[in-house]
Amino acid sequence: MERRFRKAALWGATVAAVLAAVGPFSPAHGVPRPDPTSRPSPRGMLDAMRRDLGLSAVQVRTRLAQETDAHRAAATVRRTLSTPPAGMWFDRTTGKLVVAVTGAADAQRVRAAGAVPKTVPHSRAALTALMQQITRRAGDGVAGVTGWGVDERANGVVVRIDRTRHTPRTAAFEKTVRELGAQGKIPVTVERSNQTPRQQGGKVVGGERWMPGSEGICSIGFSVTGPGSFQGFLTAGHCTLTADQAAFGKDGSLMGTSNHGGGHSVNGREGDLGLVEVDQPGWTVSANVAGQGGAPVTVTGAQEGLAGMSLCHSGQSSGWHCGEITRVDQTVDYGNTVIEGLSFTNACSAPGDSGGSYVTQPNAPKALGVHSGGGAAHCGTFGGATLTIFQPIGEALEKWNLRLVTGSP
């Protein structure tokens, strides 16, 4: 539980660790071997964003330029503010980063960084304190409650409830949360839907298939290197629960070992993190993620996701789809486990996408995280009730002292 709440105090250090955790590009020569003439194609990402976000080509390019500026502003804000802001998000209407602050001095610093300040009554510390209270009341989970988190745009908190599983205990929990919010005059939003989150269970290319022993099918997230000569890839923790399990590539050949030694899988409060070691002859790691039509997209680094930002997702079941980050730093109750610190998107997904890649910015794609779960996503529809959830990548890089394999766009 403490991991997520201490993040506020360590926010700057965490971002620095993510940005530092990048390594040199290693060409992939796994099985099957890629076409040596193939090139990463930002065009495929642009086309997918046009399709999934409902934008014209000009609008896509304009938005990406605005998001680049917003990310630069966010980095400056993180350096100049002494404490985390109450919230940060990209406003697609104005094309600007909005930063929620509680004082005039911080508002001035935000303007100097090129962002738009929004003065709010409740600090991040106050919102975090309320979240701690809610988490303690929830314990190991409440029937009908699928998660909760900070609502940055509303300067409050949000609780998500599955209306199909509503019970008296659900109603009692909702009443308690509203009372806790009222004590500090912090707004509480209750979102009701039938979208119950669930964990969706080759060559080392992000988004492609890998198989943990005989237990199912998952997707590769991102290639990494580690201490000594370690090479492997990140995926979802619920794909790597069994220690020292054989890991097979999309062609069925042995590629390595999942959760080597039993200390490389997390599926609980700390996150949904899994690590697979790639140690078989003929397999090496690469900086690529499978993009539109399988065309390679080269990852150039890691980045922290912001609400409102666009992104694209690659998974072995649903393929390549784009959308927006709708919420960050959320707690999700999957029914079998409660996980903190997850991000929500409206990019569709499907069972088997677990562990797959989330990237942003087609001209220099950055790794955002790995697929954790979703609701009854429909890949023919953008927005609406589509619910897809990812685990931010920084947690795993820091936890296991890993370096993201990167290349040039």
mmCIF file of C-alpha atoms in Angstrom:
data_model
loop_
_atom_site.group_PDB
_atom_site.id
_atom_site.type_symbol
_atom_site.label_atom_id
_atom_site.label_comp_id
_atom_site.label_asym_id
_atom_site.label_seq_id
_atom_site.Cartn_x
_atom_site.Cartn_y
_atom_site.Cartn_z
ATOM 1 C CA MET A 1 0.000 0.000 0.000
ATOM 2 C CA GLU A 2 2.749 2.434 0.932
ATOM 3 C CA ARG A 3 4.400 2.193 -2.477
ATOM 4 C CA ARG A 4 1.808 4.329 -4.225
ATOM 5 C CA PHE A 5 1.504 6.891 -1.463
ATOM 6 C CA ARG A 6 5.243 7.467 -1.158
ATOM 7 C CA LYS A 7 5.317 8.170 -4.904
ATOM 8 C CA ALA A 8 4.208 11.734 -4.266
ATOM 9 C CA ALA A 9 7.302 12.388 -2.174
ATOM 10 C CA LEU A 10 9.633 10.732 -4.665
ATOM 11 C CA TRP A 11 8.009 11.892 -7.893
ATOM 12 C CA GLY A 12 11.022 13.748 -9.255
ATOM 13 C CA ALA A 13 13.426 10.926 -8.458
ATOM 14 C CA THR A 14 11.153 8.369 -10.105
ATOM 15 C CA VAL A 15 10.966 10.330 -13.354
ATOM 16 C CA ALA A 16 14.744 10.749 -13.334
ATOM 17 C CA ALA A 17 15.192 7.012 -12.848
ATOM 18 C CA VAL A 18 12.923 6.236 -15.796
ATOM 19 C CA LEU A 19 14.745 8.649 -18.079
ATOM 20 C CA ALA A 20 18.090 7.250 -17.002
ATOM 21 C CA ALA A 21 17.049 3.642 -17.514
ATOM 22 C CA VAL A 22 17.743 3.489 -21.232
ATOM 23 C CA GLY A 23 20.446 1.550 -22.999
ATOM 24 C CA PRO A 24 21.979 1.077 -26.447
ATOM 25 C CA PHE A 25 20.061 -0.437 -29.340
ATOM 26 C CA SER A 26 20.671 -4.124 -29.931
ATOM 27 C CA PRO A 27 19.642 -5.481 -33.359
ATOM 28 C CA ALA A 28 17.298 -8.444 -33.110
ATOM 29 C CA HIS A 29 18.203 -11.736 -34.757
ATOM 30 C CA GLY A 30 15.595 -13.958 -33.187
ATOM 31 C CA VAL A 31 13.402 -16.616 -34.699
ATOM 32 C CA PRO A 32 11.753 -15.838 -37.021
ATOM 33 C CA ARG A 33 14.243 -13.335 -38.433
ATOM 34 C CA PRO A 34 12.877 -9.973 -39.609
ATOM 35 C CA ASP A 35 13.227 -8.651 -43.130
ATOM 36 C CA PRO A 36 16.538 -6.733 -42.973
ATOM 37 C CA THR A 37 15.116 -4.112 -45.341
ATOM 38 C CA SER A 38 12.174 -3.276 -43.088
ATOM 39 C CA ARG A 39 12.140 0.154 -41.484
ATOM 40 C CA PRO A 40 10.198 1.496 -38.512
ATOM 41 C CA SER A 41 7.262 3.391 -39.962
ATOM 42 C CA PRO A 42 5.796 6.426 -38.189
ATOM 43 C CA ARG A 43 3.261 6.512 -41.049
ATOM 44 C CA GLY A 44 1.541 3.436 -39.628
ATOM 45 C CA MET A 45 1.175 5.118 -36.250
ATOM 46 C CA LEU A 46 -0.228 8.261 -37.838
ATOM 47 C CA ASP A 47 -2.772 6.245 -39.813
ATOM 48 C CA ALA A 48 -3.856 4.347 -36.699
ATOM 49 C CA MET A 49 -4.249 7.567 -34.739
ATOM 50 C CA ARG A 50 -6.379 9.031 -37.525
ATOM 51 C CA ARG A 51 -8.566 5.924 -37.475
ATOM 52 C CA ASP A 52 -8.913 5.519 -33.712
ATOM 53 C CA LEU A 53 -8.998 9.143 -32.566
ATOM 54 C CA GLY A 54 -11.186 10.340 -35.437
ATOM 55 C CA LEU A 55 -8.712 13.032 -36.533
ATOM 56 C CA SER A 56 -7.541 14.273 -39.910
ATOM 57 C CA ALA A 57 -3.880 13.989 -40.897
ATOM 58 C CA VAL A 58 -3.359 17.697 -40.180
ATOM 59 C CA GLN A 59 -5.071 17.376 -36.798
ATOM 60 C CA VAL A 60 -2.892 14.400 -35.847
ATOM 61 C CA ARG A 61 0.325 16.257 -36.650
ATOM 62 C CA THR A 62 -0.866 19.379 -34.850
ATOM 63 C CA ARG A 63 -1.812 17.386 -31.792
ATOM 64 C CA LEU A 64 1.494 15.528 -31.673
ATOM 65 C CA ALA A 65 3.387 18.818 -31.826
ATOM 66 C CA GLN A 66 1.235 20.163 -28.999
ATOM 67 C CA GLU A 67 1.809 17.024 -26.913
ATOM 68 C CA THR A 68 5.569 17.307 -27.427
ATOM 69 C CA ASP A 69 5.456 20.858 -26.064
ATOM 70 C CA ALA A 70 3.237 19.706 -23.188
ATOM 71 C CA HIS A 71 5.676 16.956 -22.203
ATOM 72 C CA ARG A 72 8.523 19.473 -22.166
ATOM 73 C CA ALA A 73 6.426 21.761 -19.989
ATOM 74 C CA ALA A 74 5.615 18.859 -17.648
ATOM 75 C CA ALA A 75 9.312 18.094 -17.212
ATOM 76 C CA THR A 76 9.969 21.732 -16.341
ATOM 77 C CA VAL A 77 7.060 21.802 -13.892
ATOM 78 C CA ARG A 78 8.391 18.704 -12.141
ATOM 79 C CA ARG A 79 11.797 20.364 -11.728
ATOM 80 C CA THR A 80 10.556 23.751 -10.536
ATOM 81 C CA LEU A 81 7.751 22.855 -8.114
ATOM 82 C CA SER A 82 8.899 21.736 -4.673
ATOM 83 C CA THR A 83 5.922 19.389 -4.258
ATOM 84 C CA PRO A 84 3.792 17.516 -6.782
ATOM 85 C CA PRO A 85 0.942 19.560 -8.269
ATOM 86 C CA ALA A 86 -2.606 18.531 -7.456
ATOM 87 C CA GLY A 87 -2.874 17.268 -11.029
ATOM 88 C CA MET A 88 -1.567 17.552 -14.590
ATOM 89 C CA TRP A 89 -3.327 16.761 -17.848
ATOM 90 C CA PHE A 90 -3.263 17.579 -21.534
ATOM 91 C CA ASP A 91 -6.241 19.656 -22.707
ATOM 92 C CA ARG A 92 -6.918 18.646 -26.310
ATOM 93 C CA THR A 93 -9.232 21.643 -26.794
ATOM 94 C CA THR A 94 -6.523 24.227 -26.131
ATOM 95 C CA GLY A 95 -3.540 22.009 -26.952
ATOM 96 C CA LYS A 96 -1.907 22.946 -23.644
ATOM 97 C CA LEU A 97 -0.739 21.219 -20.479
ATOM 98 C CA VAL A 98 -2.940 22.181 -17.532
ATOM 99 C CA VAL A 99 -1.431 22.061 -14.038
ATOM 100 C CA ALA A 100 -3.557 22.193 -10.885
ATOM 101 C CA VAL A 101 -1.909 24.265 -8.137
ATOM 102 C CA THR A 102 -2.990 25.722 -4.817
ATOM 103 C CA GLY A 103 -0.870 28.882 -4.622
ATOM 104 C CA ALA A 104 0.022 31.992 -6.643
ATOM 105 C CA ALA A 105 3.765 31.282 -6.575
ATOM 106 C CA ASP A 106 3.330 27.844 -8.125
ATOM 107 C CA ALA A 107 0.897 29.284 -10.666
ATOM 108 C CA GLN A 108 3.600 31.697 -11.795
ATOM 109 C CA ARG A 109 6.120 28.862 -12.117
ATOM 110 C CA VAL A 110 3.635 26.901 -14.222
ATOM 111 C CA ARG A 111 3.142 29.858 -16.582
ATOM 112 C CA ALA A 112 6.900 30.256 -16.901
ATOM 113 C CA ALA A 113 7.111 26.600 -17.929
ATOM 114 C CA GLY A 114 4.685 27.208 -20.792
ATOM 115 C CA ALA A 115 1.689 25.516 -19.167
ATOM 116 C CA VAL A 116 -1.689 26.767 -17.986
ATOM 117 C CA PRO A 117 -2.200 26.932 -14.188
ATOM 118 C CA LYS A 118 -5.548 26.071 -12.646
ATOM 119 C CA THR A 119 -5.977 27.147 -9.036
ATOM 120 C CA VAL A 120 -7.734 24.489 -6.960
ATOM 121 C CA PRO A 121 -8.625 24.201 -3.269
ATOM 122 C CA HIS A 122 -7.116 20.782 -2.541
ATOM 123 C CA SER A 123 -3.414 19.900 -2.682
ATOM 124 C CA ARG A 124 -2.029 16.589 -3.866
ATOM 125 C CA ALA A 125 -1.214 15.780 -0.240
ATOM 126 C CA ALA A 126 -4.869 16.240 0.739
ATOM 127 C CA LEU A 127 -6.056 14.039 -2.134
ATOM 128 C CA THR A 128 -3.478 11.385 -1.265
ATOM 129 C CA ALA A 129 -4.567 11.401 2.386
ATOM 130 C CA LEU A 130 -8.167 10.766 1.317
ATOM 131 C CA MET A 131 -7.007 7.957 -0.968
ATOM 132 C CA GLN A 132 -5.207 6.349 1.978
ATOM 133 C CA GLN A 133 -8.431 6.413 3.974
ATOM 134 C CA ILE A 134 -10.386 4.859 1.104
ATOM 135 C CA THR A 135 -7.787 2.129 0.617
ATOM 136 C CA ARG A 136 -7.864 1.246 4.301
ATOM 137 C CA ARG A 137 -11.673 1.011 4.210
ATOM 138 C CA ALA A 138 -11.555 -1.177 1.097
ATOM 139 C CA GLY A 139 -9.062 -3.654 2.538
ATOM 140 C CA ASP A 140 -8.703 -6.565 0.141
ATOM 141 C CA GLY A 141 -11.682 -5.444 -1.912
ATOM 142 C CA VAL A 142 -15.387 -4.664 -1.748
ATOM 143 C CA ALA A 143 -17.971 -6.536 -3.823
ATOM 144 C CA GLY A 144 -19.137 -4.391 -6.699
ATOM 145 C CA VAL A 145 -16.303 -1.846 -6.333
ATOM 146 C CA THR A 146 -13.838 -2.137 -9.220
ATOM 147 C CA GLY A 147 -11.382 0.584 -8.206
ATOM 148 C CA TRP A 148 -10.678 4.125 -7.094
ATOM 149 C CA GLY A 149 -8.172 6.909 -7.622
ATOM 150 C CA VAL A 150 -7.488 10.628 -7.809
ATOM 151 C CA ASP A 151 -9.674 12.582 -10.235
ATOM 152 C CA GLU A 152 -7.149 15.225 -11.290
ATOM 153 C CA ARG A 153 -9.449 17.300 -13.488
ATOM 154 C CA ALA A 154 -12.123 17.494 -10.754
ATOM 155 C CA ASN A 155 -9.600 18.021 -7.921
ATOM 156 C CA GLY A 156 -11.218 15.121 -6.107
ATOM 157 C CA VAL A 157 -11.426 11.352 -6.129
ATOM 158 C CA VAL A 158 -13.308 8.827 -8.228
ATOM 159 C CA VAL A 159 -14.773 5.459 -7.214
ATOM 160 C CA ARG A 160 -15.760 2.949 -9.910
ATOM 161 C CA ILE A 161 -18.707 0.611 -9.329
ATOM 162 C CA ASP A 162 -19.991 -2.297 -11.403
ATOM 163 C CA ARG A 163 -23.750 -1.802 -11.442
ATOM 164 C CA THR A 164 -24.276 -5.492 -12.244
ATOM 165 C CA ARG A 165 -22.646 -6.569 -8.963
ATOM 166 C CA HIS A 166 -24.092 -3.917 -6.647
ATOM 167 C CA THR A 167 -24.706 -5.212 -3.109
ATOM 168 C CA PRO A 168 -25.589 -3.655 0.266
ATOM 169 C CA ARG A 169 -21.872 -3.679 1.054
ATOM 170 C CA THR A 170 -21.238 -1.723 -2.151
ATOM 171 C CA ALA A 171 -23.775 0.898 -1.087
ATOM 172 C CA ALA A 172 -22.265 1.110 2.403
ATOM 173 C CA PHE A 173 -18.767 1.613 0.969
ATOM 174 C CA GLU A 174 -20.005 4.336 -1.381
ATOM 175 C CA LYS A 175 -21.696 6.117 1.546
ATOM 176 C CA THR A 176 -18.496 5.912 3.598
ATOM 177 C CA VAL A 177 -16.376 7.359 0.788
ATOM 178 C CA ARG A 178 -18.791 10.249 0.292
ATOM 179 C CA GLU A 179 -18.674 10.983 4.017
ATOM 180 C CA LEU A 180 -14.858 10.907 4.031
ATOM 181 C CA GLY A 181 -14.800 13.339 1.114
ATOM 182 C CA ALA A 182 -17.321 15.635 2.764
ATOM 183 C CA GLN A 183 -15.123 15.918 5.858
ATOM 184 C CA GLY A 184 -12.452 17.647 3.803
ATOM 185 C CA LYS A 185 -14.910 19.160 1.296
ATOM 186 C CA ILE A 186 -13.243 17.075 -1.412
ATOM 187 C CA PRO A 187 -15.547 16.104 -4.289
ATOM 188 C CA VAL A 188 -16.242 12.406 -4.810
ATOM 189 C CA THR A 189 -17.326 11.125 -8.207
ATOM 190 C CA VAL A 190 -18.919 7.685 -8.552
ATOM 191 C CA GLU A 191 -18.668 6.104 -11.998
ATOM 192 C CA ARG A 192 -21.095 3.265 -12.634
ATOM 193 C CA SER A 193 -20.798 0.867 -15.547
ATOM 194 C CA ASN A 194 -20.885 -2.809 -16.442
ATOM 195 C CA GLN A 195 -17.191 -2.704 -17.413
ATOM 196 C CA THR A 196 -15.685 -5.009 -14.805
ATOM 197 C CA PRO A 197 -11.876 -4.971 -15.303
ATOM 198 C CA ARG A 198 -10.211 -8.318 -15.902
ATOM 199 C CA GLN A 199 -6.641 -9.374 -16.499
ATOM 200 C CA GLN A 200 -6.163 -10.570 -20.054
ATOM 201 C CA GLY A 201 -4.123 -13.217 -20.266
ATOM 202 C CA GLY A 202 9.274 -14.724 -31.672
ATOM 203 C CA LYS A 203 11.213 -12.769 -31.706
ATOM 204 C CA VAL A 204 11.420 -10.328 -28.894
ATOM 205 C CA VAL A 205 9.208 -7.638 -30.402
ATOM 206 C CA GLY A 206 6.785 -5.696 -28.250
ATOM 207 C CA GLY A 207 3.158 -6.603 -28.827
ATOM 208 C CA GLU A 208 3.933 -10.035 -30.271
ATOM 209 C CA ARG A 209 2.918 -13.366 -28.769
ATOM 210 C CA TRP A 210 4.771 -15.308 -26.119
ATOM 211 C CA MET A 211 3.575 -18.355 -24.206
ATOM 212 C CA PRO A 212 4.353 -19.033 -20.539
ATOM 213 C CA GLY A 213 4.717 -22.819 -20.438
ATOM 214 C CA SER A 214 1.341 -24.388 -21.064
ATOM 215 C CA GLU A 215 -0.703 -21.848 -19.083
ATOM 216 C CA GLY A 216 -1.898 -19.548 -21.847
ATOM 217 C CA ILE A 217 -0.887 -16.804 -24.258
ATOM 218 C CA CYS A 218 0.369 -13.308 -23.460
ATOM 219 C CA SER A 219 2.111 -10.441 -25.250
ATOM 220 C CA ILE A 220 5.643 -9.068 -25.093
ATOM 221 C CA GLY A 221 6.012 -5.587 -23.650
ATOM 222 C CA PHE A 222 9.501 -4.146 -24.078
ATOM 223 C CA SER A 223 13.002 -5.559 -24.381
ATOM 224 C CA VAL A 224 15.361 -4.817 -21.510
ATOM 225 C CA THR A 225 18.885 -5.541 -20.372
ATOM 226 C CA GLY A 226 20.091 -5.842 -16.790
ATOM 227 C CA PRO A 227 23.021 -6.588 -14.506
ATOM 228 C CA GLY A 228 25.740 -8.716 -16.054
ATOM 229 C CA SER A 229 24.736 -10.076 -19.433
ATOM 230 C CA PHE A 230 21.013 -10.267 -18.668
ATOM 231 C CA GLN A 231 18.600 -9.741 -21.547
ATOM 232 C CA GLY A 232 14.869 -10.251 -21.556
ATOM 233 C CA PHE A 233 11.539 -8.489 -21.798
ATOM 234 C CA LEU A 234 8.899 -6.939 -19.577
ATOM 235 C CA THR A 235 5.341 -8.239 -19.579
ATOM 236 C CA ALA A 236 2.384 -8.455 -17.197
ATOM 237 C CA GLY A 237 2.911 -9.958 -13.750
ATOM 238 C CA HIS A 238 -0.175 -12.132 -14.030
ATOM 239 C CA CYS A 239 1.513 -13.822 -17.028
ATOM 240 C CA THR A 240 4.580 -14.774 -14.972
ATOM 241 C CA LEU A 241 3.193 -16.059 -11.670
ATOM 242 C CA THR A 242 4.881 -19.486 -11.867
ATOM 243 C CA ALA A 243 8.615 -19.392 -11.129
ATOM 244 C CA ASP A 244 11.152 -20.796 -13.583
ATOM 245 C CA GLN A 245 8.595 -21.568 -16.254
ATOM 246 C CA ALA A 246 9.647 -22.160 -19.856
ATOM 247 C CA ALA A 247 8.848 -19.239 -22.168
ATOM 248 C CA PHE A 248 8.089 -19.869 -25.839
ATOM 249 C CA GLY A 249 8.023 -17.405 -28.728
ATOM 250 C CA LYS A 250 5.277 -16.865 -31.270
ATOM 251 C CA ASP A 251 6.681 -19.682 -33.458
ATOM 252 C CA GLY A 252 6.609 -22.138 -30.548
ATOM 253 C CA SER A 253 10.373 -22.303 -30.027
ATOM 254 C CA LEU A 254 11.925 -21.969 -26.568
ATOM 255 C CA MET A 255 13.205 -18.464 -25.941
ATOM 256 C CA GLY A 256 13.983 -18.376 -22.227
ATOM 257 C CA THR A 257 12.660 -18.530 -18.689
ATOM 258 C CA SER A 258 9.754 -16.688 -17.127
ATOM 259 C CA ASN A 259 10.136 -15.356 -13.561
ATOM 260 C CA HIS A 260 13.628 -16.805 -13.150
ATOM 261 C CA GLY A 261 14.283 -17.650 -9.506
ATOM 262 C CA GLY A 262 10.786 -16.658 -8.430
ATOM 263 C CA GLY A 263 11.580 -13.013 -7.713
ATOM 264 C CA HIS A 264 10.542 -11.446 -10.997
ATOM 265 C CA SER A 265 6.758 -11.354 -10.913
ATOM 266 C CA VAL A 266 4.397 -9.019 -9.071
ATOM 267 C CA ASN A 267 0.609 -9.205 -9.256
ATOM 268 C CA GLY A 268 -0.720 -7.264 -6.285
ATOM 269 C CA ARG A 269 -0.677 -3.867 -4.603
ATOM 270 C CA GLU A 270 2.786 -3.036 -5.952
ATOM 271 C CA GLY A 271 1.799 -3.529 -9.579
ATOM 272 C CA ASP A 272 1.295 -5.943 -12.461
ATOM 273 C CA LEU A 273 4.929 -6.538 -13.417
ATOM 274 C CA GLY A 274 6.624 -9.542 -14.982
ATOM 275 C CA LEU A 275 10.106 -10.265 -16.335
ATOM 276 C CA VAL A 276 11.144 -12.992 -18.784
ATOM 277 C CA GLU A 277 14.794 -13.859 -19.325
ATOM 278 C CA VAL A 278 15.800 -14.470 -22.941
ATOM 279 C CA ASP A 279 18.729 -16.897 -22.873
ATOM 280 C CA GLN A 280 18.308 -19.303 -25.789
ATOM 281 C CA PRO A 281 20.624 -19.348 -28.839
ATOM 282 C CA GLY A 282 19.242 -17.428 -31.783
ATOM 283 C CA TRP A 283 17.177 -15.067 -29.642
ATOM 284 C CA THR A 284 18.257 -11.534 -28.798
ATOM 285 C CA VAL A 285 16.343 -8.482 -27.710
ATOM 286 C CA SER A 286 15.345 -5.542 -29.901
ATOM 287 C CA ALA A 287 14.016 -2.013 -29.570
ATOM 288 C CA ASN A 288 11.039 -2.805 -31.789
ATOM 289 C CA VAL A 289 7.314 -2.916 -31.140
ATOM 290 C CA ALA A 290 4.928 -4.394 -33.719
ATOM 291 C CA GLY A 291 3.005 -1.470 -35.187
ATOM 292 C CA GLN A 292 0.299 -1.135 -37.815
ATOM 293 C CA GLY A 293 0.220 -4.296 -39.927
ATOM 294 C CA GLY A 294 3.182 -5.642 -37.957
ATOM 295 C CA ALA A 295 5.554 -2.937 -39.230
ATOM 296 C CA PRO A 296 8.318 -2.317 -36.660
ATOM 297 C CA VAL A 297 8.156 0.788 -34.492
ATOM 298 C CA THR A 298 11.432 1.616 -32.742
ATOM 299 C CA VAL A 299 11.254 2.666 -29.089
ATOM 300 C CA THR A 300 13.579 5.583 -28.316
ATOM 301 C CA GLY A 301 13.144 5.878 -24.550
ATOM 302 C CA ALA A 302 10.675 5.816 -21.674
ATOM 303 C CA GLN A 303 8.107 8.423 -20.704
ATOM 304 C CA GLU A 304 5.567 8.988 -17.962
ATOM 305 C CA GLY A 305 1.999 9.069 -19.253
ATOM 306 C CA LEU A 306 -0.213 12.095 -18.627
ATOM 307 C CA ALA A 307 -4.004 12.141 -18.673
ATOM 308 C CA GLY A 308 -5.300 13.420 -21.995
ATOM 309 C CA MET A 309 -2.239 12.344 -23.977
ATOM 310 C CA SER A 310 -2.543 10.133 -27.046
ATOM 311 C CA LEU A 311 -0.941 6.691 -27.197
ATOM 312 C CA CYS A 312 -0.947 3.476 -29.209
ATOM 313 C CA HIS A 313 -1.173 -0.097 -27.953
ATOM 314 C CA SER A 314 0.244 -3.284 -29.480
ATOM 315 C CA GLY A 315 -1.014 -6.725 -28.466
ATOM 316 C CA GLN A 316 -0.983 -10.160 -30.053
ATOM 317 C CA SER A 317 -4.800 -10.445 -30.003
ATOM 318 C CA SER A 318 -6.081 -7.004 -30.965
ATOM 319 C CA GLY A 319 -3.076 -5.769 -32.954
ATOM 320 C CA TRP A 320 -2.399 -2.038 -33.114
ATOM 321 C CA HIS A 321 -4.892 0.514 -31.774
ATOM 322 C CA CYS A 322 -4.641 4.062 -30.506
ATOM 323 C CA GLY A 323 -6.506 6.227 -28.043
ATOM 324 C CA GLU A 324 -6.005 8.559 -25.104
ATOM 325 C CA ILE A 325 -4.947 8.183 -21.493
ATOM 326 C CA THR A 326 -8.100 8.858 -19.510
ATOM 327 C CA ARG A 327 -6.783 8.520 -15.933
ATOM 328 C CA VAL A 328 -3.475 7.884 -14.191
ATOM 329 C CA ASP A 329 -2.452 6.465 -10.799
ATOM 330 C CA GLN A 330 -5.622 4.430 -10.299
ATOM 331 C CA THR A 331 -6.346 1.474 -8.012
ATOM 332 C CA VAL A 332 -8.089 -1.450 -9.723
ATOM 333 C CA ASP A 333 -9.860 -4.384 -8.093
ATOM 334 C CA TYR A 334 -9.712 -7.251 -10.596
ATOM 335 C CA GLY A 335 -11.619 -9.546 -8.282
ATOM 336 C CA ASN A 336 -8.647 -11.840 -7.730
ATOM 337 C CA THR A 337 -6.221 -9.047 -6.806
ATOM 338 C CA VAL A 338 -6.114 -5.311 -6.050
ATOM 339 C CA ILE A 339 -3.429 -3.327 -7.906
ATOM 340 C CA GLU A 340 -2.405 0.292 -7.374
ATOM 341 C CA GLY A 341 -0.799 2.810 -9.715
ATOM 342 C CA LEU A 342 -2.400 1.740 -12.999
ATOM 343 C CA SER A 343 -3.392 3.995 -15.920
ATOM 344 C CA PHE A 344 -6.623 3.891 -17.944
ATOM 345 C CA THR A 345 -7.008 4.405 -21.689
ATOM 346 C CA ASN A 346 -9.779 4.160 -24.263
ATOM 347 C CA ALA A 347 -7.619 2.250 -26.773
ATOM 348 C CA CYS A 348 -9.288 -1.114 -27.242
ATOM 349 C CA SER A 349 -7.773 -4.453 -26.250
ATOM 350 C CA ALA A 350 -8.634 -8.145 -25.979
ATOM 351 C CA PRO A 351 -7.734 -11.247 -23.955
ATOM 352 C CA GLY A 352 -4.199 -12.311 -24.840
ATOM 353 C CA ASP A 353 -2.958 -8.711 -25.037
ATOM 354 C CA SER A 354 -1.657 -8.934 -21.452
ATOM 355 C CA GLY A 355 1.882 -7.628 -21.213
ATOM 356 C CA GLY A 356 1.671 -5.825 -24.572
ATOM 357 C CA SER A 357 3.249 -2.465 -25.362
ATOM 358 C CA TYR A 358 1.969 1.098 -24.931
ATOM 359 C CA VAL A 359 3.910 3.785 -26.789
ATOM 360 C CA THR A 360 3.532 7.427 -27.722
ATOM 361 C CA GLN A 361 4.810 9.962 -30.283
ATOM 362 C CA PRO A 362 5.271 8.249 -33.683
ATOM 363 C CA ASN A 363 8.328 10.286 -34.702
ATOM 364 C CA ALA A 364 10.245 9.199 -31.595
ATOM 365 C CA PRO A 365 8.098 6.577 -29.812
ATOM 366 C CA LYS A 366 8.496 6.344 -26.046
ATOM 367 C CA ALA A 367 7.609 3.334 -23.907
ATOM 368 C CA LEU A 368 4.733 4.096 -21.531
ATOM 369 C CA GLY A 369 3.817 0.737 -20.004
ATOM 370 C CA VAL A 370 2.557 -2.824 -20.427
ATOM 371 C CA HIS A 371 -0.996 -4.070 -20.763
ATOM 372 C CA SER A 372 -2.653 -5.159 -17.533
ATOM 373 C CA GLY A 373 -6.352 -5.630 -18.281
ATOM 374 C CA GLY A 374 -9.596 -4.200 -19.545
ATOM 375 C CA GLY A 375 -13.335 -4.451 -19.764
ATOM 376 C CA ALA A 376 -15.507 -5.675 -22.605
ATOM 377 C CA ALA A 377 -13.483 -3.638 -25.101
ATOM 378 C CA HIS A 378 -14.774 -3.282 -28.643
ATOM 379 C CA CYS A 379 -12.069 -2.545 -31.206
ATOM 380 C CA GLY A 380 -14.535 -1.144 -33.722
ATOM 381 C CA THR A 381 -15.404 1.823 -31.514
ATOM 382 C CA PHE A 382 -13.287 4.693 -30.201
ATOM 383 C CA GLY A 383 -14.077 6.149 -26.791
ATOM 384 C CA GLY A 384 -17.390 5.468 -25.080
ATOM 385 C CA ALA A 385 -17.293 2.559 -22.679
ATOM 386 C CA THR A 386 -13.983 1.193 -23.948
ATOM 387 C CA LEU A 387 -11.745 0.443 -20.965
ATOM 388 C CA THR A 388 -8.116 -0.639 -21.217
ATOM 389 C CA ILE A 389 -5.572 -0.590 -18.398
ATOM 390 C CA PHE A 390 -1.770 -0.478 -18.395
ATOM 391 C CA GLN A 391 1.031 -0.711 -15.863
ATOM 392 C CA PRO A 392 3.517 2.203 -16.172
ATOM 393 C CA ILE A 393 6.958 0.986 -17.185
ATOM 394 C CA GLY A 394 9.011 2.967 -14.663
ATOM 395 C CA GLU A 395 8.061 0.693 -11.766
ATOM 396 C CA ALA A 396 9.662 -2.400 -13.319
ATOM 397 C CA LEU A 397 12.788 -0.624 -14.577
ATOM 398 C CA GLU A 398 13.487 0.682 -11.100
ATOM 399 C CA LYS A 399 12.507 -2.468 -9.198
ATOM 400 C CA TRP A 400 14.793 -4.832 -11.114
ATOM 401 C CA ASN A 401 17.537 -2.373 -12.125
ATOM 402 C CA LEU A 402 16.766 -2.746 -15.834
ATOM 403 C CA ARG A 403 17.642 -0.696 -18.891
ATOM 404 C CA LEU A 404 15.176 -0.274 -21.710
ATOM 405 C CA VAL A 405 16.545 -1.369 -25.096
ATOM 406 C CA THR A 406 16.227 1.656 -27.377
ATOM 407 C CA GLY A 407 17.102 2.716 -30.894
ATOM 408 C CA SER A 408 16.877 5.633 -33.287
ATOM 409 C CA PRO A 409 13.545 6.461 -34.925
#
